[in-house]
PDB file of C-alpha atoms in Angstrom:
ATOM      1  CA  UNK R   1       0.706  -7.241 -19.352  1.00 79.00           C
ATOM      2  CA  UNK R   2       1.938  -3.728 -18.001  1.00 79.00           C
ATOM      3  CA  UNK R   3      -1.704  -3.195 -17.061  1.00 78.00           C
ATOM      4  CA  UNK R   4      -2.115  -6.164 -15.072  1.00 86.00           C
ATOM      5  CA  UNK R   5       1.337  -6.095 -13.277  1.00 86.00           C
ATOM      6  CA  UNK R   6       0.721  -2.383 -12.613  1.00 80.00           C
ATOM      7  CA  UNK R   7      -2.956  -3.097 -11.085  1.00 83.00           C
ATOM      8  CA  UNK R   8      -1.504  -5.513  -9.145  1.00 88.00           C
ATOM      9  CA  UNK R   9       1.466  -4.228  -7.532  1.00 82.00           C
ATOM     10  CA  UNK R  10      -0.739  -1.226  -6.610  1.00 74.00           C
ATOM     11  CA  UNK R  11      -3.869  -2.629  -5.390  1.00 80.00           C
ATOM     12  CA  UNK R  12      -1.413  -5.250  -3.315  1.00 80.00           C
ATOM     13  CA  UNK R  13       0.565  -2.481  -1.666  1.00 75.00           C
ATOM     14  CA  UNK R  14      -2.446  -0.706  -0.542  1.00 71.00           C
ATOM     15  CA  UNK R  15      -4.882  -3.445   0.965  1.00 75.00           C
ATOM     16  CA  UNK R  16      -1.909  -5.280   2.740  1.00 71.00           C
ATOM     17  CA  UNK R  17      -2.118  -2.343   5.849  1.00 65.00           C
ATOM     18  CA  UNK R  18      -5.967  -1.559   5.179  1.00 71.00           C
ATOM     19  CA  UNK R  19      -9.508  -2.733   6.976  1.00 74.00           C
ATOM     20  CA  UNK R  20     -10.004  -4.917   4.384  1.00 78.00           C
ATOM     21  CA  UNK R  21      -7.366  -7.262   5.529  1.00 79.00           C
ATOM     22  CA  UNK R  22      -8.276  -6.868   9.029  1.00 78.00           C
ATOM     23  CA  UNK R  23     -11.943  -7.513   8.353  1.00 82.00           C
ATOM     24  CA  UNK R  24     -11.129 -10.981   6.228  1.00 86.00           C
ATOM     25  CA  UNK R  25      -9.576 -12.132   9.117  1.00 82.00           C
ATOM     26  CA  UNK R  26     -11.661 -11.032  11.950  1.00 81.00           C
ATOM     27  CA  UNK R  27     -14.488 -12.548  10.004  1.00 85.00           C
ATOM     28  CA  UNK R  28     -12.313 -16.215   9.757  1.00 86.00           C
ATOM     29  CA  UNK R  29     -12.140 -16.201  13.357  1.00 79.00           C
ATOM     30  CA  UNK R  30     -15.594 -15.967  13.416  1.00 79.00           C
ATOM     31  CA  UNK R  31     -16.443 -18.171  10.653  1.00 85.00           C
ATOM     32  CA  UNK R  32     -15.092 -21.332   8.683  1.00 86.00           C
ATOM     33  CA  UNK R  33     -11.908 -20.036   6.405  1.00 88.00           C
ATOM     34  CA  UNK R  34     -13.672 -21.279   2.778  1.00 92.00           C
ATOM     35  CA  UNK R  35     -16.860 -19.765   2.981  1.00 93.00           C
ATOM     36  CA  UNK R  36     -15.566 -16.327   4.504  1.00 92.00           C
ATOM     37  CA  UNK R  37     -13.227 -16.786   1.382  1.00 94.00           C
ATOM     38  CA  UNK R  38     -15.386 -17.395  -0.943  1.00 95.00           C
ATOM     39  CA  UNK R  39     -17.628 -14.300  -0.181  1.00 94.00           C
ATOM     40  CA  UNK R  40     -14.883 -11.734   0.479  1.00 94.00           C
ATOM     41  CA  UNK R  41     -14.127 -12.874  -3.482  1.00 95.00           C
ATOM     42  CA  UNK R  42     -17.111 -13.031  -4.753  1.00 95.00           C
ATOM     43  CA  UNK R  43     -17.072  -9.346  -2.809  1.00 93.00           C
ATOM     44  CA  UNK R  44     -14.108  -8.300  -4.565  1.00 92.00           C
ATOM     45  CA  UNK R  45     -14.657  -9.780  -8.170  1.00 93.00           C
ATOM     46  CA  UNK R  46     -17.903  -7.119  -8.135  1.00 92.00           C
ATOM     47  CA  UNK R  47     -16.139  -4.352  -6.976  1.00 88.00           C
ATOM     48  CA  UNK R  48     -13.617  -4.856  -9.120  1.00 89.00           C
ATOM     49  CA  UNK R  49     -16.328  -4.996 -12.437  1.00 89.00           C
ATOM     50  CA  UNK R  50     -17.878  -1.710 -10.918  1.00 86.00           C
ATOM     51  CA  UNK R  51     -14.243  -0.077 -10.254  1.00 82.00           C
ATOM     52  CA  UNK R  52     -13.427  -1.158 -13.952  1.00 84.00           C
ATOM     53  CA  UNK R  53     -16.861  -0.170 -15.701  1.00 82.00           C
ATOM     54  CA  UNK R  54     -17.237   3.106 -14.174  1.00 70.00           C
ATOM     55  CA  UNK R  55     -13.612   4.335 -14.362  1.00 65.00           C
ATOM     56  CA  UNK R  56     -12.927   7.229 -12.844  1.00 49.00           C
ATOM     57  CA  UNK R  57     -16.711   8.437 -12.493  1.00 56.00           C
ATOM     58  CA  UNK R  58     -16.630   6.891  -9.167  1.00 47.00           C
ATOM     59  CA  UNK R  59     -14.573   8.862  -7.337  1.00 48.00           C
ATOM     60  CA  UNK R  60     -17.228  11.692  -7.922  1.00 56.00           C
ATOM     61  CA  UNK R  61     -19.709   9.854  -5.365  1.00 58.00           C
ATOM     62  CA  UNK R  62     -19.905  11.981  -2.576  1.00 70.00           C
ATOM     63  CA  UNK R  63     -17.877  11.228   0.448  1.00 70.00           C
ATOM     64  CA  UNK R  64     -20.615  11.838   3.047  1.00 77.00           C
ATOM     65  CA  UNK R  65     -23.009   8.723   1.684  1.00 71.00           C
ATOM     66  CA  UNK R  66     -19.575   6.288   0.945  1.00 63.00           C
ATOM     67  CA  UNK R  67     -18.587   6.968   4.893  1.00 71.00           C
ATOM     68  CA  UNK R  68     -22.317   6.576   6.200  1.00 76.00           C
ATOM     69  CA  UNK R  69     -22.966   3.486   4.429  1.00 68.00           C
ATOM     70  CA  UNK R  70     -19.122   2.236   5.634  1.00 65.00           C
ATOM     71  CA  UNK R  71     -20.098   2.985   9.468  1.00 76.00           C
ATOM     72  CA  UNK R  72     -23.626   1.767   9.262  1.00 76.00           C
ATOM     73  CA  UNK R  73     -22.682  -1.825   7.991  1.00 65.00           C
ATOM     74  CA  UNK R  74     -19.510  -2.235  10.467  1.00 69.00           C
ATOM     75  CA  UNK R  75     -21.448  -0.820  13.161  1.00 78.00           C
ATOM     76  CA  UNK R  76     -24.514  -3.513  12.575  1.00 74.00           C
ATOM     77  CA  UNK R  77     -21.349  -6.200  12.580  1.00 67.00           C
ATOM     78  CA  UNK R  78     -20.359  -4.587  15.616  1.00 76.00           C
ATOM     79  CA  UNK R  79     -23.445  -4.857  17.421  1.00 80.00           C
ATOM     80  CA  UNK R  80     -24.431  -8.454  16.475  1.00 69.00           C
ATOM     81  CA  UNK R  81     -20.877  -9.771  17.198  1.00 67.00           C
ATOM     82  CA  UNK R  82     -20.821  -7.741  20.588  1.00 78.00           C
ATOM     83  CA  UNK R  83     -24.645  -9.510  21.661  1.00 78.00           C
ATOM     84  CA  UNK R  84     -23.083 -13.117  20.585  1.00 70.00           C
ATOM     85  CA  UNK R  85     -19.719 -12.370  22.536  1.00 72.00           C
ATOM     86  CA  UNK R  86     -21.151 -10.766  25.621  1.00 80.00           C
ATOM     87  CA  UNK R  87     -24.181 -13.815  25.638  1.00 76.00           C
ATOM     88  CA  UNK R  88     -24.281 -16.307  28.222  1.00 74.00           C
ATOM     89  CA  UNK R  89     -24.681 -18.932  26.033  1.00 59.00           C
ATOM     90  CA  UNK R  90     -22.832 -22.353  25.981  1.00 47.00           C
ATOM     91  CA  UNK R  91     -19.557 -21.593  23.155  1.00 46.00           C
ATOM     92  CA  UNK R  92     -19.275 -25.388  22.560  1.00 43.00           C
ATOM     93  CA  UNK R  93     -22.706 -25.740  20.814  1.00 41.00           C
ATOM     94  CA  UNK R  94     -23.419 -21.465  19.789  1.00 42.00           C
ATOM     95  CA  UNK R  95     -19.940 -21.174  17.686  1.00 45.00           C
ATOM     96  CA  UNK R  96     -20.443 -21.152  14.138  1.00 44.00           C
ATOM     97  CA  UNK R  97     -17.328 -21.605  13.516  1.00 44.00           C
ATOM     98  CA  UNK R  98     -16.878 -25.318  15.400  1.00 46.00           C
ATOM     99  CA  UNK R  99     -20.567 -25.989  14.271  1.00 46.00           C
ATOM    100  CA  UNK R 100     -20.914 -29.271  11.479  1.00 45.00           C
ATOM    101  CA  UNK R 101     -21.101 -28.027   8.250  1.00 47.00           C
ATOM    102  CA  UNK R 102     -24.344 -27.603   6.840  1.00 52.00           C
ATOM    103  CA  UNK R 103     -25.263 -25.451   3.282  1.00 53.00           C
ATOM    104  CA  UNK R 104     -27.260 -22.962   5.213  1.00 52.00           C
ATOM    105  CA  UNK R 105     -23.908 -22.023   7.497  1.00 85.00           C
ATOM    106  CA  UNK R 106     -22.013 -22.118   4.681  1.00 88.00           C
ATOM    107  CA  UNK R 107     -24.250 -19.524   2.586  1.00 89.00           C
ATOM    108  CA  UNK R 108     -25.043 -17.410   6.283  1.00 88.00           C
ATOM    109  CA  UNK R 109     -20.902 -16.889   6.260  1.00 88.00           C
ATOM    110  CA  UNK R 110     -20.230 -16.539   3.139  1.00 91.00           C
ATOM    111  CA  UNK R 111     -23.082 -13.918   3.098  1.00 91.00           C
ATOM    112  CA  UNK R 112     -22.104 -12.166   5.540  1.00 89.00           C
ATOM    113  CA  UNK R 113     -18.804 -12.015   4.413  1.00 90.00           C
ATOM    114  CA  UNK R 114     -19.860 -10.435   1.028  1.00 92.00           C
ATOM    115  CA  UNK R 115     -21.882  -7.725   2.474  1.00 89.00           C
ATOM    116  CA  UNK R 116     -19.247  -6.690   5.182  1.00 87.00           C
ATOM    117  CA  UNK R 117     -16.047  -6.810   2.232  1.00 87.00           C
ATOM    118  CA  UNK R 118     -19.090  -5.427  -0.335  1.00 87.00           C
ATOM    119  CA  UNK R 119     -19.747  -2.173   2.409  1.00 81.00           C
ATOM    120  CA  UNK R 120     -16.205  -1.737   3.316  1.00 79.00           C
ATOM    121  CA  UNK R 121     -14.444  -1.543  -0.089  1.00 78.00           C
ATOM    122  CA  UNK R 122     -16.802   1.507  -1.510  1.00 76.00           C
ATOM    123  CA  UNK R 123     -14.704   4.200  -2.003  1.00 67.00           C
ATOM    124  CA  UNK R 124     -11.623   2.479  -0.734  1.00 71.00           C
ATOM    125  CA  UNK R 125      -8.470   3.194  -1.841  1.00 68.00           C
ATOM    126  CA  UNK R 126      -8.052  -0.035  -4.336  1.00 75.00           C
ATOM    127  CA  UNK R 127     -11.261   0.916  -5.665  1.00 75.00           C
ATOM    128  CA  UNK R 128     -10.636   4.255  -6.359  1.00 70.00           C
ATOM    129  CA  UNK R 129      -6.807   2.673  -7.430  1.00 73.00           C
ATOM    130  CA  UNK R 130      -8.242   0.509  -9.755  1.00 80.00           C
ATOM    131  CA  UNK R 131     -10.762   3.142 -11.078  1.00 77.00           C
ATOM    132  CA  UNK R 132      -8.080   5.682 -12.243  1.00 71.00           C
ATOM    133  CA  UNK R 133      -5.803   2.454 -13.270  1.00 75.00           C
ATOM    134  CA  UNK R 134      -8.718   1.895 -16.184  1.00 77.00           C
ATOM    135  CA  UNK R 135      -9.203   5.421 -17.371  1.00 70.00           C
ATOM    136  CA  UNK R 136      -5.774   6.148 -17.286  1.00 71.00           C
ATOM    137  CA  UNK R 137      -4.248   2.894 -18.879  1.00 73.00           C
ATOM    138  CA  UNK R 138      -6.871   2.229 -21.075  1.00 71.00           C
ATOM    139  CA  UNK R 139      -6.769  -1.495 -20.899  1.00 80.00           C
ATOM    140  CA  UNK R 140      -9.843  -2.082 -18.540  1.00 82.00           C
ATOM    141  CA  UNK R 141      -9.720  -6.262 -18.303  1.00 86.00           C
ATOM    142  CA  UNK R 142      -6.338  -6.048 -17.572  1.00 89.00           C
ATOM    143  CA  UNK R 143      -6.480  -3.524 -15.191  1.00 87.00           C
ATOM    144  CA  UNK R 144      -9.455  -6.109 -13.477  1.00 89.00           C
ATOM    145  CA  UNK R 145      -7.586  -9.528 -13.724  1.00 92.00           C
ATOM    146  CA  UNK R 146      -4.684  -7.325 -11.534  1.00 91.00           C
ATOM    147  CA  UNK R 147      -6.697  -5.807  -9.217  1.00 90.00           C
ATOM    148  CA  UNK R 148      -8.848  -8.802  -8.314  1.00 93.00           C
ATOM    149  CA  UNK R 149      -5.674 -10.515  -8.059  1.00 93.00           C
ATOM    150  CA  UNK R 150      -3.950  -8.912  -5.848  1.00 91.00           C
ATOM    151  CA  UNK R 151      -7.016  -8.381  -3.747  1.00 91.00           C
ATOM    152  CA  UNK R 152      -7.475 -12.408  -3.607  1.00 93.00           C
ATOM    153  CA  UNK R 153      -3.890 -13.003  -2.648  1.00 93.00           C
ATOM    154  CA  UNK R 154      -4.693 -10.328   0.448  1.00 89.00           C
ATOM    155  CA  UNK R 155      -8.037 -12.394   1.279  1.00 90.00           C
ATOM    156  CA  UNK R 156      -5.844 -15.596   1.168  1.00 91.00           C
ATOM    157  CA  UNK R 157      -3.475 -14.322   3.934  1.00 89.00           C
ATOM    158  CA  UNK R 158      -6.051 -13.218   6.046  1.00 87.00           C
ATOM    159  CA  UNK R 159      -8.104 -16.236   5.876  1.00 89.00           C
ATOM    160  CA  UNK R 160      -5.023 -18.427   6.778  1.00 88.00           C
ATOM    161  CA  UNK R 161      -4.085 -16.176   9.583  1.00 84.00           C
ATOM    162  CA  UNK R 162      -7.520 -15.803  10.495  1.00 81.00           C
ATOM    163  CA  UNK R 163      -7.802 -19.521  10.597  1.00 79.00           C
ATOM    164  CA  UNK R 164      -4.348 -19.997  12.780  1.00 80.00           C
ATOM    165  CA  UNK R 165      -6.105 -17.508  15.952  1.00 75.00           C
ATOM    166  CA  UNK R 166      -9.334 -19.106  15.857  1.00 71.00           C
ATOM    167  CA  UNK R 167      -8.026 -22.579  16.930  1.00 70.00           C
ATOM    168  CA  UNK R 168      -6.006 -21.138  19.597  1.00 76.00           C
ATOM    169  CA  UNK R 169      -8.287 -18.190  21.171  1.00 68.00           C
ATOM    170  CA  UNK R 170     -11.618 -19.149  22.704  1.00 69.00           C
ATOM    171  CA  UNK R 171     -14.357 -18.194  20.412  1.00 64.00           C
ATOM    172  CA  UNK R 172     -16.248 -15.525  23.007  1.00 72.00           C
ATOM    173  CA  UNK R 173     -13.285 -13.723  23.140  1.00 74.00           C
ATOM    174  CA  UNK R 174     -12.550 -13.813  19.503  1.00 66.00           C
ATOM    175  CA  UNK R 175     -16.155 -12.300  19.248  1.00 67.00           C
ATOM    176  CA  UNK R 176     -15.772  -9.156  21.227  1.00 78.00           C
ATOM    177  CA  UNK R 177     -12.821  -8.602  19.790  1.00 76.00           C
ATOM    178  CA  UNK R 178     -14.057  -8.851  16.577  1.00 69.00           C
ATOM    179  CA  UNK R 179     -16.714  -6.497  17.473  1.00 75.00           C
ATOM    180  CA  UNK R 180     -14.597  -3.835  18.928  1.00 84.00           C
ATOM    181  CA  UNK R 181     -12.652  -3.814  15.881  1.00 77.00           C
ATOM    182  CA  UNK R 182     -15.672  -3.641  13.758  1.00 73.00           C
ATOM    183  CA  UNK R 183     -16.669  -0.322  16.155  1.00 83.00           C
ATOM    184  CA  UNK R 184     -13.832   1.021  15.703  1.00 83.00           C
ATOM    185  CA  UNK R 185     -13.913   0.990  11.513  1.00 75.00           C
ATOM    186  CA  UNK R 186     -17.259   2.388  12.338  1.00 79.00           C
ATOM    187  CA  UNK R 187     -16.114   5.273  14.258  1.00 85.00           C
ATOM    188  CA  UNK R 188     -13.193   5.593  11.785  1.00 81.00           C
ATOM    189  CA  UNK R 189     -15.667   5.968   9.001  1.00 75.00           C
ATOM    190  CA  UNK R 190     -17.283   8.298  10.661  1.00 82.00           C
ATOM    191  CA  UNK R 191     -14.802  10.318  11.653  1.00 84.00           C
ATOM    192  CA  UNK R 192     -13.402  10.405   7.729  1.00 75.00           C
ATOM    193  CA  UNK R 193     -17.129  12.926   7.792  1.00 76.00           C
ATOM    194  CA  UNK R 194     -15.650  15.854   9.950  1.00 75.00           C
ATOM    195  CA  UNK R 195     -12.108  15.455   7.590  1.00 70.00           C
TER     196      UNK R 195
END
């Protein structure tokens, strides 16, 4: 039980001011709340696994290819949420997010949700938490079930505040925000290389 509450008191405290809280709910005002939820956990649950299995091993991948593949995904969700914010298209019938639900939105959101979350959390700091957690502690389910806890309980909050903006912000504007925020993560991740 010390495993778990230790996990998640120290994964909580260290996604609540990270990107992967700000990314959750940029991607809710983008998309519906339960399938941006769903893949941000699904996200999580396999980080988690790898964070667990590998122990401390992964904080041995080199920085250089954790930071390159960080900037190249945000930067591709910068770009594609820039085009769709900066379009001239009609926001009533182009936003996903007011669009009927249909399985194919569902599984393009929660998709995209998993790779951005996926990208995002390598080598971040409840990863590499959770990784030392395991081979320290010794207790590696535990250590898990706490992490992936806490991390769900962050995802929660940002999908609810996530949903909250998106009904009262228009949805182009929501966009380009959502993409400069997503450049900027890319040019933070990239700037991690020089450091």
């Amino acid at each position: 039980m010390v495993a778990l509450i230790s996990a998640f008191g120290l994964v909580l405290a260290v996604e609540l001011p990270d990107k992967t809280l700000v990314a959750t709910l940029v991607l809710t005002t983008r998309f519906r709340g339960w399938p941006v939820f769903a893949g941000v956990c699904v996200a999580f649950a396999v980080q988690c696994v790898i964070a667990v299995a590998f122990g401390s091993v992964l904080t041995l991948l080199p920085d250089v290819v954790l930071s390159l593949v960080v900037a190249a995904m945000f930067g591709l969700g910068s770009f594609m949420l820039l085009r769709e914010g900066f379009s001239e298209a009609d926001e009533a019938g182009e936003d996903a997010s007011r669009s009927g639900p249909s399985p194919l939105s569902f599984m393009r959101s929660a998709m995209t949700s998993f790779g951005v979350l996926f990208a995002a959390e390598w080598g971040d700091a409840s990863q590499l938490a959770t990784a030392s957690l395991a081979a320290r502690i010794g207790n590696p389910v535990a250590v898990g079930v706490g992490a992936f806890s806490a991390l769900v309980v962050v995802a929660g909050l940002a999908v609810f505040i996530g949903a909250k903006l998106r009904s009262r912000i228009r949805p182009k504007l929501i966009q380009r925000c959502a993409g400069f925020a997503f450049a900027g993560f890319a040019g933070f991740a990239l700037l991690q290389l020089a450091f």
